[in-house]
Short mmCIF file of C-alpha atoms in Angstrom, two decimals:
data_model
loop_
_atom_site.label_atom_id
_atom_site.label_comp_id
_atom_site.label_asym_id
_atom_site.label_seq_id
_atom_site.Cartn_x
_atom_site.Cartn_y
_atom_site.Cartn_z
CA UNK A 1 -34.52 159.22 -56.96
CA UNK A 2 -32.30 156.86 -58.60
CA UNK A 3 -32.17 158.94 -61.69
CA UNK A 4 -31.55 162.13 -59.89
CA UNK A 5 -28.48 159.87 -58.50
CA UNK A 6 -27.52 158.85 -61.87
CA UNK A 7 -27.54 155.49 -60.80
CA UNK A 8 -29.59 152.17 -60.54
CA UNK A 9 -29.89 149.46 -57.78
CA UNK A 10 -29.06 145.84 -58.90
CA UNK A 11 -30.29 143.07 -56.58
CA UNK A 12 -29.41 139.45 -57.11
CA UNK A 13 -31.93 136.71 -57.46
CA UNK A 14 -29.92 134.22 -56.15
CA UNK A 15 -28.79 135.93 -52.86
CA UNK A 16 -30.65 139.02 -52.33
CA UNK A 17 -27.49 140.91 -52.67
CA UNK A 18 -28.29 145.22 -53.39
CA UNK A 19 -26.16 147.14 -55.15
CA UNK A 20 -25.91 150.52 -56.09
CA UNK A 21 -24.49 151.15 -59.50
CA UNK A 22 -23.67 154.45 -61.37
CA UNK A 23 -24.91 154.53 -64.80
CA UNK A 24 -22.04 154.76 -66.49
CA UNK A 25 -20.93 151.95 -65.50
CA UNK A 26 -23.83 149.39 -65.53
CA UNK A 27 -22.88 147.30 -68.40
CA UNK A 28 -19.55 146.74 -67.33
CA UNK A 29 -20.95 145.68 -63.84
CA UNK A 30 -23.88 143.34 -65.20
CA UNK A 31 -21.58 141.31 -66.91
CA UNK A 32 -19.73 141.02 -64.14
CA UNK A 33 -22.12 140.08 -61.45
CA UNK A 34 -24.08 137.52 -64.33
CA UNK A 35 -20.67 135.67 -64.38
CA UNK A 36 -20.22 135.74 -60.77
CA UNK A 37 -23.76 134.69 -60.32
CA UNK A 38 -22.92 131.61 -62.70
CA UNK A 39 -20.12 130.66 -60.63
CA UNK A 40 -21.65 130.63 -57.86
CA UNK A 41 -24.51 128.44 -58.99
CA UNK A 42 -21.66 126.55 -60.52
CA UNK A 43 -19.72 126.42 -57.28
CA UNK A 44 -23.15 125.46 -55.15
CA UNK A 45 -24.38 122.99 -57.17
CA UNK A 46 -21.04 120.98 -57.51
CA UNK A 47 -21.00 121.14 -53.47
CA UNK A 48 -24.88 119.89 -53.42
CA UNK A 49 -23.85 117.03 -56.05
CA UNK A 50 -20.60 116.26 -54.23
CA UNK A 51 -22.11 115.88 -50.61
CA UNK A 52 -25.20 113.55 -52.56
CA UNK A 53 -22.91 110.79 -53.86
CA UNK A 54 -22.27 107.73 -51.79
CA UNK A 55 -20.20 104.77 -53.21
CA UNK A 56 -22.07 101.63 -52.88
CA UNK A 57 -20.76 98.61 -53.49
CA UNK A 58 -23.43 95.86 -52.38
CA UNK A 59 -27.38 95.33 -53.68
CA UNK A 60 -29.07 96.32 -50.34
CA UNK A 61 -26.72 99.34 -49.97
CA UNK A 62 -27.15 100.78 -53.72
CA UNK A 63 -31.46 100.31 -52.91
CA UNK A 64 -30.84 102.04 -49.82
CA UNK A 65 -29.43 105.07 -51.49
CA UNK A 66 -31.10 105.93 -53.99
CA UNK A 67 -34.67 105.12 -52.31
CA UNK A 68 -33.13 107.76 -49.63
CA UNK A 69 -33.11 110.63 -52.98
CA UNK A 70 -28.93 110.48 -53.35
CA UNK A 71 -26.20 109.21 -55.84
CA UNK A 72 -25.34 105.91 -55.57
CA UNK A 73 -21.46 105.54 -57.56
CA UNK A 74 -21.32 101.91 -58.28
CA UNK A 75 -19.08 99.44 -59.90
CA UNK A 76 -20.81 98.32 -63.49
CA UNK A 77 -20.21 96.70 -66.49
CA UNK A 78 -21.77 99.25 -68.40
CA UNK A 79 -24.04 96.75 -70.58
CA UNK A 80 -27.16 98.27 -71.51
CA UNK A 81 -28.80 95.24 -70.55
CA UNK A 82 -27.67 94.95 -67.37
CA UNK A 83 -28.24 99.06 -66.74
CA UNK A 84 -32.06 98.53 -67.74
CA UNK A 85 -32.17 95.31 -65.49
CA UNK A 86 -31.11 97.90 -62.49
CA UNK A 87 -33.33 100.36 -63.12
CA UNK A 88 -36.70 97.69 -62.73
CA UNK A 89 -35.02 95.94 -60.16
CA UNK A 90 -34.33 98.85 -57.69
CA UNK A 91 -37.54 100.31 -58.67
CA UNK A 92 -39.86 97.20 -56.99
CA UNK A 93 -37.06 97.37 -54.12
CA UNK A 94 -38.28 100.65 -53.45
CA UNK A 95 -41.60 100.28 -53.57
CA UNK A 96 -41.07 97.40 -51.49
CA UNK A 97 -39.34 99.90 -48.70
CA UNK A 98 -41.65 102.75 -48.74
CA UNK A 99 -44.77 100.49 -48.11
CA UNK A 100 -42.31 98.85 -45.59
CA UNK A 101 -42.95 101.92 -43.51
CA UNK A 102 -39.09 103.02 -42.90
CA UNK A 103 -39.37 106.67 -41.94
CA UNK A 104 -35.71 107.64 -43.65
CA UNK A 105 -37.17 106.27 -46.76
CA UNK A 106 -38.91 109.83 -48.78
CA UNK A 107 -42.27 108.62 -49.34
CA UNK A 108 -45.14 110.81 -50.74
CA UNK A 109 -47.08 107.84 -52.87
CA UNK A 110 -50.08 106.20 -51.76
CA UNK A 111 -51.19 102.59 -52.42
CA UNK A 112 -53.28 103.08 -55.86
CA UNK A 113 -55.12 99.41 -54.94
CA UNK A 114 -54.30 98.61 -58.40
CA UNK A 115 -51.24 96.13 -57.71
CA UNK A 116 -48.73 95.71 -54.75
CA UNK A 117 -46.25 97.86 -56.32
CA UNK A 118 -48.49 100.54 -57.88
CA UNK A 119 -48.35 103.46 -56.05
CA UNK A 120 -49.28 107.46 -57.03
CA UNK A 121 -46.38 109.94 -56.37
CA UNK A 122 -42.62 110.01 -56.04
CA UNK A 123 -42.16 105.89 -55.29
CA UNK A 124 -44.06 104.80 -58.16
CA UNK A 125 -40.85 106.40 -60.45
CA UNK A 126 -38.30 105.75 -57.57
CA UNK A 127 -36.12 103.18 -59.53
CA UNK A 128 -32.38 103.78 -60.33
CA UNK A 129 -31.16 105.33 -63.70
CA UNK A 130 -27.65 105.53 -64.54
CA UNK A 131 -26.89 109.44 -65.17
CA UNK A 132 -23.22 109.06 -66.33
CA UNK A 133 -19.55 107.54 -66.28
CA UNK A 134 -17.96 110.06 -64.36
CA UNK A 135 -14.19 110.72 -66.48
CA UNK A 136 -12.25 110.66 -63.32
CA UNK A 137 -12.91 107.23 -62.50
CA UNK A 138 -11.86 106.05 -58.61
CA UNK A 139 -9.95 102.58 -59.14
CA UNK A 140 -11.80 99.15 -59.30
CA UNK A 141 -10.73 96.99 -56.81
CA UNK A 142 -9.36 93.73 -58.24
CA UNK A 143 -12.16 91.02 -59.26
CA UNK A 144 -14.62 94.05 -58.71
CA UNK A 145 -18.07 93.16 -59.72
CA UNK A 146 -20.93 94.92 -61.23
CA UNK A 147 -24.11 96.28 -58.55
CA UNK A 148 -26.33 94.48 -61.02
CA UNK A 149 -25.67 91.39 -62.59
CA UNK A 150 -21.82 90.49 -61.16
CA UNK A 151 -20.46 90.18 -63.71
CA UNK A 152 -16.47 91.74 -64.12
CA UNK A 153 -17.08 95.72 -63.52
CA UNK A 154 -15.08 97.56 -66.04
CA UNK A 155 -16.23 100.78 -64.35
CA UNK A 156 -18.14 103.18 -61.93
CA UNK A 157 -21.29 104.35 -62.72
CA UNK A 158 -23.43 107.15 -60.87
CA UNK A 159 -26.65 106.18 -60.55
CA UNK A 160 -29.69 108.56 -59.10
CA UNK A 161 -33.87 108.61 -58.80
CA UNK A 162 -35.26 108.34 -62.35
CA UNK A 163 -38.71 110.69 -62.55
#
């Protein structure tokens, strides 16, 4: 029917939007729609990543966080040391909170018996990884110390789950 029409339907996979389209035109219009399709991803995932990120600027907060699955943006001092440090650190705090019970804390591990911090499923890779140095940086208060060690923070980090 669509060929009697000289026309095709085009339905988006990331909306469900149907459109008809003549023929003659269909490469024209599927470029167009596979950029606006981009930017709309584009556009929806910057709003997802946006409303995710929390600045932290305390220990218990920056655990809290990222054991809750969002984007802690933290004061550092961007050693490597000191980044590695955080990452086994909030990892036992989070193991620590899901067996704690806390129901706002995402749990789907189960004690393995192997350990008190040995777990199967999400908590057992729960601890904090630093994805990036954002280039628009938010100002560091004066005498601003890093989430990790405390040392002088030289700048904000965002941190999230590592898997």
């Amino acid at each position: 029917r669509d060929l009697e029409k000289r026309q095709v339907r085009l339905v988006r996979r990331d909306n469900g939007a149907k459109e008809d389209v003549p023929i003659v035109g269909l490469v024209r219009r599927v470029t167009a729609m596979m950029e606006e399709i981009q930017a709309d991803m584009l556009d929806k995932a910057t709003r997802e990543r946006d409303d995710a990120v929390r600045p932290v600027h305390d220990w218990e907060g920056f655990v809290d966080v990222i054991a809750r699955g969002l984007l802690a943006r933290s004061p550092s001092c961007n050693e490597r040391s000191c980044e590695d440090e955080i990452g086994l650190r909030s990892k036992k705090a989070a193991c620590a909170l899901a067996q704690s019970g806390r129901e706002d804390v995402p749990h789907t591990g189960e004690p393995t018996g192997d350990g008190p911090d040995e777990t199967s499923g999400s908590t057992e890779r729960a601890g904090a990884q630093a994805l990036c140095i954002e280039l628009q940086q938010p100002s560091l208060a004066p005498g601003q110390r890093c989430i990790g060690c405390e040392r002088a923070a030289v700048c904000h980090v965002l941190y999230g789950r590592s898997y």
